[in-house]
C-alpha positions as a LaTeX table, in Angstrom:
\begin{tabular}{lrrr}
\hline
Residue & $x$ (\AA) & $y$ (\AA) & $z$ (\AA) \\
\hline
Met1 & $-30.34$ & $-5.49$ & 17.25 \\
Ser2 & $-26.75$ & $-3.94$ & 17.52 \\
Arg3 & $-24.17$ & $-5.33$ & 14.98 \\
Gln4 & $-21.71$ & $-7.66$ & 16.57 \\
Gln5 & $-18.39$ & $-6.36$ & 17.15 \\
Thr6 & $-15.08$ & $-8.07$ & 14.93 \\
Pro7 & $-12.76$ & $-9.62$ & 17.07 \\
Ser8 & $-9.27$ & $-7.71$ & 17.52 \\
Ile9 & $-6.13$ & $-8.68$ & 18.70 \\
Arg10 & $-6.63$ & $-6.22$ & 21.87 \\
Met11 & $-9.58$ & $-7.99$ & 22.38 \\
Val12 & $-7.52$ & $-11.05$ & 22.18 \\
Ala13 & $-5.12$ & $-9.90$ & 24.73 \\
Asp14 & $-7.43$ & $-8.18$ & 27.20 \\
Arg15 & $-9.26$ & $-12.09$ & 26.77 \\
Ala16 & $-5.79$ & $-13.81$ & 27.59 \\
Gly17 & $-4.33$ & $-11.37$ & 30.19 \\
Val18 & $-0.99$ & $-10.35$ & 28.25 \\
Ser19 & 0.39 & $-7.87$ & 26.32 \\
Ile20 & $-0.75$ & $-7.35$ & 22.37 \\
Ala21 & 2.88 & $-7.99$ & 21.29 \\
Thr22 & 2.67 & $-11.75$ & 23.20 \\
Val23 & $-0.58$ & $-12.28$ & 21.09 \\
Ser24 & 1.31 & $-10.74$ & 17.99 \\
Asn25 & 4.33 & $-13.23$ & 19.27 \\
Val26 & 2.05 & $-16.17$ & 19.30 \\
Leu27 & 0.13 & $-15.60$ & 16.17 \\
Asn28 & 3.24 & $-15.41$ & 14.37 \\
Gly29 & 5.02 & $-18.50$ & 15.66 \\
Lys30 & 7.82 & $-16.72$ & 17.67 \\
Pro31 & 9.34 & $-19.30$ & 20.45 \\
Asn32 & 10.19 & $-16.56$ & 22.83 \\
Val33 & 6.75 & $-17.18$ & 24.93 \\
Ser34 & 6.21 & $-19.17$ & 27.89 \\
Pro35 & 3.75 & $-22.12$ & 27.34 \\
Asn36 & 1.26 & $-20.81$ & 29.57 \\
Phe37 & 0.70 & $-17.62$ & 28.32 \\
Ala38 & 0.84 & $-19.25$ & 24.31 \\
Asp39 & $-2.11$ & $-21.63$ & 25.38 \\
Arg40 & $-3.87$ & $-18.74$ & 26.97 \\
Val41 & $-3.55$ & $-16.79$ & 23.86 \\
Arg42 & $-4.63$ & $-19.56$ & 21.38 \\
Ala43 & $-7.75$ & $-20.43$ & 23.83 \\
Ala44 & $-8.69$ & $-16.83$ & 23.87 \\
Val45 & $-8.35$ & $-16.93$ & 19.67 \\
Asp46 & $-10.83$ & $-19.96$ & 19.90 \\
Glu47 & $-13.14$ & $-18.59$ & 22.25 \\
Leu48 & $-13.27$ & $-15.28$ & 20.45 \\
Gly49 & $-13.26$ & $-16.62$ & 16.59 \\
Tyr50 & $-10.17$ & $-14.27$ & 15.98 \\
Val51 & $-8.59$ & $-14.05$ & 12.75 \\
Ala52 & $-5.69$ & $-12.06$ & 11.94 \\
Asp53 & $-6.12$ & $-9.15$ & 9.39 \\
Ile54 & $-3.86$ & $-9.66$ & 6.40 \\
Ala55 & $-4.23$ & $-6.61$ & 4.68 \\
Ala56 & $-3.22$ & $-4.73$ & 7.28 \\
Ser57 & $-0.26$ & $-7.24$ & 8.34 \\
Arg58 & 1.02 & $-6.77$ & 4.46 \\
Leu59 & 0.66 & $-3.09$ & 4.96 \\
Arg60 & 3.07 & $-3.01$ & 8.33 \\
Ser61 & 5.43 & $-5.46$ & 6.88 \\
Gly62 & 5.55 & $-3.89$ & 2.98 \\
Lys63 & 5.23 & $-6.93$ & 1.74 \\
Ala64 & 2.86 & $-6.87$ & $-1.02$ \\
Ala65 & 1.82 & $-11.35$ & $-1.07$ \\
Leu66 & $-1.50$ & $-10.83$ & $-3.31$ \\
Val67 & $-1.35$ & $-10.97$ & $-7.04$ \\
Ala68 & $-4.05$ & $-9.07$ & $-9.38$ \\
Val69 & $-5.19$ & $-11.56$ & $-12.36$ \\
Ile70 & $-7.58$ & $-10.09$ & $-15.01$ \\
Val71 & $-9.04$ & $-11.98$ & $-17.82$ \\
Pro72 & $-11.97$ & $-11.58$ & $-20.32$ \\
Asp73 & $-14.24$ & $-14.04$ & $-19.38$ \\
Leu74 & $-14.20$ & $-16.65$ & $-16.22$ \\
Thr75 & $-17.33$ & $-18.42$ & $-17.62$ \\
Asn76 & $-14.70$ & $-19.42$ & $-20.48$ \\
Pro77 & $-13.33$ & $-22.93$ & $-19.27$ \\
Met78 & $-10.31$ & $-22.26$ & $-20.79$ \\
Phe79 & $-9.55$ & $-19.00$ & $-18.32$ \\
Ala80 & $-10.95$ & $-20.76$ & $-15.37$ \\
Ser81 & $-8.30$ & $-23.43$ & $-16.01$ \\
Phe82 & $-6.02$ & $-20.86$ & $-16.41$ \\
Val83 & $-6.78$ & $-19.18$ & $-13.28$ \\
Ser84 & $-7.07$ & $-22.59$ & $-11.01$ \\
Thr85 & $-3.04$ & $-23.27$ & $-12.21$ \\
Leu86 & $-2.05$ & $-19.82$ & $-11.79$ \\
Glu87 & $-3.82$ & $-20.24$ & $-7.69$ \\
His88 & $-2.32$ & $-23.15$ & $-7.26$ \\
Glu89 & 1.30 & $-21.72$ & $-8.48$ \\
Ala90 & 1.10 & $-18.87$ & $-5.85$ \\
Arg91 & 0.31 & $-20.66$ & $-3.10$ \\
Gly92 & 2.89 & $-22.71$ & $-3.36$ \\
Asp93 & 5.05 & $-19.39$ & $-3.28$ \\
Gly94 & 2.79 & $-17.70$ & $-0.22$ \\
Phe95 & 0.80 & $-15.63$ & $-2.55$ \\
Asp96 & $-3.12$ & $-15.29$ & $-2.86$ \\
Leu97 & $-4.99$ & $-13.94$ & $-5.88$ \\
Ala98 & $-7.54$ & $-11.36$ & $-6.62$ \\
Val99 & $-9.12$ & $-12.30$ & $-9.97$ \\
Leu100 & $-10.90$ & $-10.34$ & $-12.20$ \\
Ser101 & $-13.05$ & $-10.44$ & $-15.34$ \\
Ser102 & $-13.14$ & $-7.71$ & $-17.92$ \\
Arg103 & $-16.32$ & $-9.51$ & $-19.79$ \\
Asn104 & $-14.30$ & $-8.56$ & $-22.93$ \\
Asp105 & $-14.99$ & $-4.98$ & $-22.57$ \\
Pro106 & $-11.82$ & $-2.64$ & $-22.90$ \\
Met107 & $-13.36$ & 0.10 & $-20.82$ \\
Glu108 & $-14.16$ & $-2.05$ & $-18.02$ \\
Glu109 & $-10.89$ & $-3.73$ & $-17.89$ \\
Ala110 & $-9.36$ & $-0.12$ & $-17.80$ \\
Asp111 & $-11.52$ & 0.24 & $-14.82$ \\
Arg112 & $-10.72$ & $-3.09$ & $-13.22$ \\
Leu113 & $-6.83$ & $-1.80$ & $-14.09$ \\
Ala114 & $-7.11$ & 1.68 & $-11.99$ \\
Asn115 & $-8.87$ & 0.35 & $-9.30$ \\
Val116 & $-6.76$ & $-2.95$ & $-8.42$ \\
Arg117 & $-4.37$ & $-0.27$ & $-7.45$ \\
Ala118 & $-6.15$ & 0.29 & $-3.92$ \\
Trp119 & $-4.81$ & $-3.26$ & $-3.33$ \\
Arg120 & $-1.18$ & $-2.79$ & $-4.01$ \\
Pro121 & $-0.68$ & $-6.26$ & $-5.60$ \\
Gly122 & 2.79 & $-7.21$ & $-5.64$ \\
Gly123 & 2.43 & $-8.42$ & $-9.53$ \\
Leu124 & $-0.09$ & $-8.60$ & $-12.16$ \\
Ile125 & $-0.72$ & $-11.31$ & $-14.94$ \\
Val126 & $-3.63$ & $-10.17$ & $-17.55$ \\
Val127 & $-5.19$ & $-11.54$ & $-20.21$ \\
Pro128 & $-6.43$ & $-8.30$ & $-22.13$ \\
Cys129 & $-9.50$ & $-7.85$ & $-24.46$ \\
Asp130 & $-6.92$ & $-6.59$ & $-27.03$ \\
Gly131 & $-3.89$ & $-5.83$ & $-28.27$ \\
Ala132 & $-4.21$ & $-2.09$ & $-26.74$ \\
Leu133 & $-3.54$ & $-2.89$ & $-23.38$ \\
Ser134 & $-0.25$ & $-0.37$ & $-22.44$ \\
Ser135 & $-3.19$ & 2.56 & $-23.50$ \\
Arg136 & $-5.30$ & 1.28 & $-20.58$ \\
Leu137 & $-2.67$ & 1.04 & $-17.69$ \\
Pro138 & $-3.30$ & 3.67 & $-14.92$ \\
Ala139 & $-0.39$ & 5.97 & $-14.06$ \\
Gly140 & 0.93 & 5.22 & $-10.62$ \\
Leu141 & 0.71 & 1.19 & $-10.98$ \\
Ala142 & 4.13 & 0.55 & $-9.98$ \\
Ala143 & 3.46 & $-3.57$ & $-9.60$ \\
Pro144 & 5.43 & $-5.84$ & $-12.67$ \\
Ala145 & 2.97 & $-6.92$ & $-15.21$ \\
Val146 & 2.86 & $-10.34$ & $-17.27$ \\
Val147 & 0.33 & $-10.79$ & $-20.30$ \\
Ala148 & $-1.00$ & $-14.44$ & $-21.44$ \\
Asp149 & $-2.57$ & $-15.56$ & $-24.00$ \\
Arg150 & $-3.51$ & $-12.62$ & $-26.22$ \\
Ile151 & $-0.20$ & $-10.19$ & $-27.66$ \\
Pro152 & $-0.15$ & $-6.77$ & $-26.88$ \\
Asp153 & 0.47 & $-4.06$ & $-29.49$ \\
Asp154 & 4.05 & $-3.17$ & $-27.56$ \\
Ala155 & 6.79 & $-4.93$ & $-26.58$ \\
Arg156 & 7.28 & $-3.87$ & $-22.90$ \\
Phe157 & 5.49 & $-6.75$ & $-21.30$ \\
Asp158 & 6.76 & $-10.54$ & $-20.62$ \\
Leu159 & 4.41 & $-12.07$ & $-22.50$ \\
Val160 & 3.39 & $-15.91$ & $-22.92$ \\
Ala161 & 1.18 & $-17.37$ & $-25.43$ \\
Val162 & 1.08 & $-20.44$ & $-27.78$ \\
Asp163 & 2.33 & $-20.54$ & $-31.15$ \\
Asn164 & $-1.33$ & $-19.86$ & $-33.29$ \\
Gly165 & $-0.22$ & $-20.00$ & $-36.68$ \\
Pro166 & 1.19 & $-23.53$ & $-37.08$ \\
Ser167 & $-1.77$ & $-25.17$ & $-35.23$ \\
Ser168 & $-4.52$ & $-23.53$ & $-37.54$ \\
Ala169 & $-2.24$ & $-24.08$ & $-40.67$ \\
Ala170 & $-2.52$ & $-28.12$ & $-39.92$ \\
Ile171 & $-5.75$ & $-28.23$ & $-39.34$ \\
Ala172 & $-6.32$ & $-26.07$ & $-43.01$ \\
Ala173 & $-4.28$ & $-28.52$ & $-44.65$ \\
His174 & $-6.00$ & $-31.42$ & $-42.78$ \\
Leu175 & $-8.81$ & $-30.06$ & $-44.77$ \\
Ala176 & $-7.55$ & $-29.64$ & $-47.60$ \\
Gln177 & $-6.06$ & $-33.20$ & $-48.07$ \\
Thr178 & $-9.37$ & $-34.74$ & $-47.00$ \\
Gly179 & $-10.36$ & $-32.83$ & $-50.48$ \\
Leu180 & $-12.69$ & $-30.08$ & $-48.96$ \\
Ala181 & $-13.09$ & $-27.62$ & $-51.58$ \\
Asn182 & $-13.86$ & $-25.03$ & $-49.11$ \\
Cys183 & $-14.14$ & $-23.41$ & $-46.02$ \\
Leu184 & $-15.90$ & $-20.67$ & $-43.74$ \\
Val185 & $-13.83$ & $-19.93$ & $-40.77$ \\
Val186 & $-15.51$ & $-18.09$ & $-37.89$ \\
Gly187 & $-14.20$ & $-15.95$ & $-34.89$ \\
Thr188 & $-15.05$ & $-13.26$ & $-32.76$ \\
Ser189 & $-12.79$ & $-11.01$ & $-33.83$ \\
Leu190 & $-9.59$ & $-9.73$ & $-35.93$ \\
Gly191 & $-9.22$ & $-7.33$ & $-33.50$ \\
Ile192 & $-7.84$ & $-9.95$ & $-31.12$ \\
Ser193 & $-4.40$ & $-10.80$ & $-32.01$ \\
Asn194 & $-5.11$ & $-14.54$ & $-31.41$ \\
Val195 & $-8.21$ & $-14.83$ & $-33.66$ \\
Arg196 & $-6.25$ & $-12.78$ & $-36.17$ \\
Glu197 & $-3.35$ & $-15.20$ & $-36.07$ \\
Arg198 & $-5.26$ & $-18.27$ & $-36.20$ \\
Trp199 & $-6.92$ & $-17.09$ & $-39.53$ \\
Glu200 & $-3.53$ & $-16.18$ & $-41.08$ \\
Gly201 & $-2.37$ & $-19.27$ & $-40.44$ \\
Phe202 & $-5.12$ & $-20.72$ & $-41.62$ \\
Leu203 & $-4.65$ & $-18.92$ & $-45.10$ \\
Thr204 & $-1.05$ & $-20.17$ & $-44.94$ \\
Gly205 & $-1.86$ & $-24.30$ & $-44.96$ \\
Ala206 & $-5.11$ & $-23.94$ & $-47.02$ \\
Gly207 & $-3.62$ & $-24.38$ & $-50.61$ \\
Ala208 & $-6.43$ & $-24.47$ & $-53.15$ \\
Met209 & $-9.13$ & $-24.84$ & $-50.99$ \\
Arg210 & $-11.22$ & $-21.85$ & $-51.16$ \\
Ala211 & $-11.16$ & $-19.81$ & $-47.06$ \\
Gln212 & $-13.63$ & $-17.41$ & $-46.03$ \\
Met213 & $-13.43$ & $-15.00$ & $-42.79$ \\
Leu214 & $-16.50$ & $-14.41$ & $-40.50$ \\
Glu215 & $-16.30$ & $-12.37$ & $-37.44$ \\
Val216 & $-19.22$ & $-12.79$ & $-35.45$ \\
Gly217 & $-18.53$ & $-10.49$ & $-32.31$ \\
Phe218 & $-19.21$ & $-11.17$ & $-28.39$ \\
Glu219 & $-22.80$ & $-11.36$ & $-28.36$ \\
Ala220 & $-24.59$ & $-14.34$ & $-28.18$ \\
Glu221 & $-27.78$ & $-14.13$ & $-30.43$ \\
Ala222 & $-25.81$ & $-12.13$ & $-32.79$ \\
Ser223 & $-23.06$ & $-13.85$ & $-33.56$ \\
Ala224 & $-25.40$ & $-16.59$ & $-34.04$ \\
Asn225 & $-27.90$ & $-14.93$ & $-36.31$ \\
Leu226 & $-24.87$ & $-13.75$ & $-38.33$ \\
Leu227 & $-23.89$ & $-17.48$ & $-38.58$ \\
Arg228 & $-27.16$ & $-18.77$ & $-39.19$ \\
Glu229 & $-27.58$ & $-16.05$ & $-41.95$ \\
Arg230 & $-24.15$ & $-17.29$ & $-43.92$ \\
Leu231 & $-24.98$ & $-21.04$ & $-43.56$ \\
Ser232 & $-28.91$ & $-20.73$ & $-45.23$ \\
Ala233 & $-27.26$ & $-18.48$ & $-48.07$ \\
Asp234 & $-24.16$ & $-20.04$ & $-49.02$ \\
Arg235 & $-23.63$ & $-23.38$ & $-46.53$ \\
Pro236 & $-19.52$ & $-24.25$ & $-47.07$ \\
Val237 & $-18.44$ & $-27.64$ & $-46.95$ \\
Ala238 & $-16.37$ & $-26.95$ & $-43.69$ \\
Leu239 & $-16.34$ & $-24.54$ & $-40.75$ \\
Phe240 & $-13.59$ & $-23.95$ & $-38.37$ \\
Ala241 & $-14.08$ & $-22.27$ & $-35.36$ \\
Leu242 & $-11.26$ & $-19.83$ & $-33.94$ \\
Asp243 & $-12.20$ & $-19.45$ & $-30.09$ \\
His244 & $-14.20$ & $-21.50$ & $-28.08$ \\
Met245 & $-17.20$ & $-19.01$ & $-27.92$ \\
Thr246 & $-18.00$ & $-19.33$ & $-31.50$ \\
Ser247 & $-16.72$ & $-23.43$ & $-31.26$ \\
Leu248 & $-19.92$ & $-23.88$ & $-28.98$ \\
Met249 & $-22.25$ & $-21.45$ & $-30.72$ \\
Ala250 & $-21.30$ & $-22.89$ & $-34.38$ \\
Tyr251 & $-21.98$ & $-26.63$ & $-33.22$ \\
Gln252 & $-25.47$ & $-26.10$ & $-31.27$ \\
Leu253 & $-26.33$ & $-24.04$ & $-34.59$ \\
Ile254 & $-25.41$ & $-26.57$ & $-36.93$ \\
Ala255 & $-27.78$ & $-28.65$ & $-34.98$ \\
Glu256 & $-30.56$ & $-26.48$ & $-34.78$ \\
Met257 & $-30.71$ & $-26.30$ & $-38.59$ \\
Gly258 & $-31.00$ & $-30.10$ & $-38.83$ \\
Leu259 & $-27.47$ & $-30.33$ & $-40.62$ \\
Ser260 & $-25.24$ & $-33.52$ & $-39.89$ \\
Ile261 & $-21.21$ & $-33.29$ & $-38.76$ \\
Pro262 & $-19.44$ & $-34.49$ & $-41.05$ \\
Gly263 & $-21.99$ & $-35.19$ & $-43.90$ \\
Asp264 & $-23.39$ & $-31.78$ & $-44.60$ \\
Ile265 & $-20.48$ & $-29.93$ & $-42.99$ \\
Ala266 & $-17.28$ & $-31.51$ & $-41.76$ \\
Phe267 & $-16.50$ & $-28.97$ & $-38.14$ \\
Ala268 & $-13.27$ & $-28.08$ & $-36.33$ \\
Ser269 & $-12.51$ & $-26.07$ & $-33.66$ \\
Phe270 & $-9.13$ & $-24.46$ & $-32.41$ \\
Asp271 & $-10.19$ & $-24.32$ & $-28.67$ \\
Glu272 & $-10.62$ & $-28.23$ & $-27.30$ \\
Met273 & $-12.80$ & $-28.43$ & $-24.34$ \\
Glu274 & $-14.04$ & $-31.80$ & $-22.48$ \\
Trp275 & $-17.05$ & $-31.95$ & $-24.44$ \\
Met276 & $-15.56$ & $-32.26$ & $-27.63$ \\
Arg277 & $-13.86$ & $-35.44$ & $-26.91$ \\
Leu278 & $-17.28$ & $-37.18$ & $-25.66$ \\
Val279 & $-19.71$ & $-36.15$ & $-28.07$ \\
Ser280 & $-20.19$ & $-38.18$ & $-31.49$ \\
Pro281 & $-18.29$ & $-37.61$ & $-33.87$ \\
Gly282 & $-15.39$ & $-36.41$ & $-31.85$ \\
Ile283 & $-14.42$ & $-33.03$ & $-32.88$ \\
Thr284 & $-11.03$ & $-32.00$ & $-34.58$ \\
Ala285 & $-9.62$ & $-29.61$ & $-32.42$ \\
Val286 & $-6.45$ & $-27.72$ & $-31.54$ \\
Arg287 & $-5.62$ & $-28.11$ & $-27.59$ \\
Gln288 & $-4.08$ & $-25.48$ & $-26.31$ \\
Pro289 & $-1.23$ & $-25.73$ & $-23.18$ \\
Val290 & $-3.03$ & $-23.91$ & $-20.77$ \\
Glu291 & $-1.48$ & $-25.21$ & $-18.01$ \\
Asp292 & 1.64 & $-24.76$ & $-19.64$ \\
Met293 & 0.86 & $-20.96$ & $-19.98$ \\
Ala294 & $-0.09$ & $-20.36$ & $-16.52$ \\
Val295 & 3.41 & $-21.87$ & $-15.00$ \\
Ala296 & 5.40 & $-20.01$ & $-17.52$ \\
Ala297 & 3.70 & $-16.67$ & $-16.31$ \\
Trp298 & 3.43 & $-17.34$ & $-12.29$ \\
Ser299 & 7.18 & $-18.21$ & $-13.28$ \\
Leu300 & 8.08 & $-14.76$ & $-15.09$ \\
Leu301 & 6.13 & $-12.82$ & $-12.71$ \\
Arg302 & 7.68 & $-14.35$ & $-9.63$ \\
Gly303 & 11.21 & $-13.31$ & $-11.20$ \\
Arg304 & 9.68 & $-9.84$ & $-11.59$ \\
Met305 & 8.61 & $-9.31$ & $-8.02$ \\
Ala306 & 12.20 & $-11.05$ & $-7.03$ \\
Gly307 & 13.54 & $-8.13$ & $-8.81$ \\
Ser308 & 14.45 & $-9.30$ & $-11.68$ \\
Asp309 & 15.19 & $-6.74$ & $-14.41$ \\
Glu310 & 16.54 & $-8.39$ & $-17.24$ \\
Pro311 & 15.04 & $-7.96$ & $-20.99$ \\
His312 & 11.21 & $-8.56$ & $-21.54$ \\
Glu313 & 11.10 & $-12.23$ & $-22.34$ \\
Thr314 & 8.24 & $-13.82$ & $-25.29$ \\
Arg315 & 7.65 & $-17.35$ & $-24.85$ \\
Arg316 & 5.57 & $-18.98$ & $-27.57$ \\
Leu317 & 4.14 & $-21.94$ & $-26.58$ \\
Gly318 & 3.07 & $-25.14$ & $-29.21$ \\
Cys319 & $-0.54$ & $-26.93$ & $-29.64$ \\
Ala320 & $-1.68$ & $-30.10$ & $-30.25$ \\
Val321 & $-3.80$ & $-30.85$ & $-32.91$ \\
Ser322 & $-6.13$ & $-33.89$ & $-32.88$ \\
Ile323 & $-7.81$ & $-34.90$ & $-35.65$ \\
Arg324 & $-11.31$ & $-36.79$ & $-35.13$ \\
Gly325 & $-14.78$ & $-37.77$ & $-36.97$ \\
Ser326 & $-15.89$ & $-34.30$ & $-37.48$ \\
Thr327 & $-13.76$ & $-33.54$ & $-40.19$ \\
Gln328 & $-13.42$ & $-37.21$ & $-41.85$ \\
Arg329 & $-15.38$ & $-37.48$ & $-45.05$ \\
Val330 & $-16.51$ & $-40.98$ & $-44.29$ \\
Pro331 & $-17.41$ & $-41.01$ & $-40.62$ \\
Ser332 & $-16.00$ & $-43.79$ & $-38.48$ \\
Arg333 & $-18.58$ & $-45.86$ & $-36.31$ \\
Arg334 & $-15.91$ & $-44.95$ & $-33.47$ \\
Gly335 & $-16.38$ & $-41.37$ & $-34.01$ \\
Gly336 & $-13.85$ & $-39.26$ & $-31.45$ \\
Arg337 & $-10.96$ & $-41.36$ & $-31.98$ \\
Ala338 & $-7.67$ & $-39.07$ & $-32.16$ \\
Gly339 & $-5.24$ & $-38.81$ & $-34.27$ \\
Lys340 & $-1.90$ & $-36.28$ & $-33.63$ \\
Val341 & $-0.25$ & $-34.12$ & $-35.97$ \\
\hline
\end{tabular}
């Protein structure tokens, strides 16, 4: 069986009995076409199922209405929400998004960045794997770039991120004021700026409460094994997870080990997700302004794509802390009821 030919603009013109220029004028909404010709072109488009080649049109016009977005992990609800908001903002300005995942792998991120050049995007928004983003940017990538969430090692990027330290410090102060003597702080890697800032912030708010950091990496089974060994050997009275991956892993592991929250161990998370408000007791957590971060990143990139040559800008957004039953020494019967810090 022969492959069906994709309808072309020439086929539309032949079917309608008009020139290619007339078809183009009708498709682009130009008024200088007679109603009879316009109706014939539209009928031919419907009959053939013709769809305009947007990429070719952009190349001919010299206008890039495509923006590339690279995030570490599309299965993470935070990054999914970030991309969803970005898409809404971009569409409002007539842009489409090409979304890629680096899978938290610097080498894969470098490969994605190298390949995205062929798409000739008008701009780039990156949530990098770690701070060494500039070393992975390929030569010949002329599009302006905005970095979000994770802080790069050099300052030659526009940046939108949250103010990690104060929120972690607020969690630490709450745990200390509750009378908890020690806390295990768990995160993927201190090589990620966010995780490092959260750990450093926690230390500033801990006061006399003892705190220890455990890096568990990104591999799910290995991470769980590391934490299980630590909790079995010397269980702390509190645990604070610095990112969503470790929060979910730690919460599941605590249940598997038959430990109660907060009776056996108090539990808090930096990344608040919907499930943390639904379980009982509710989870004390830091809520990041993900949608605001996406709106700010798009605003910065839109300005750069419009030709702004202002100095690179850094925007740090505040977070909200919700205190719930998972860190209360006497669990409330209405666990999950939140108070704001």
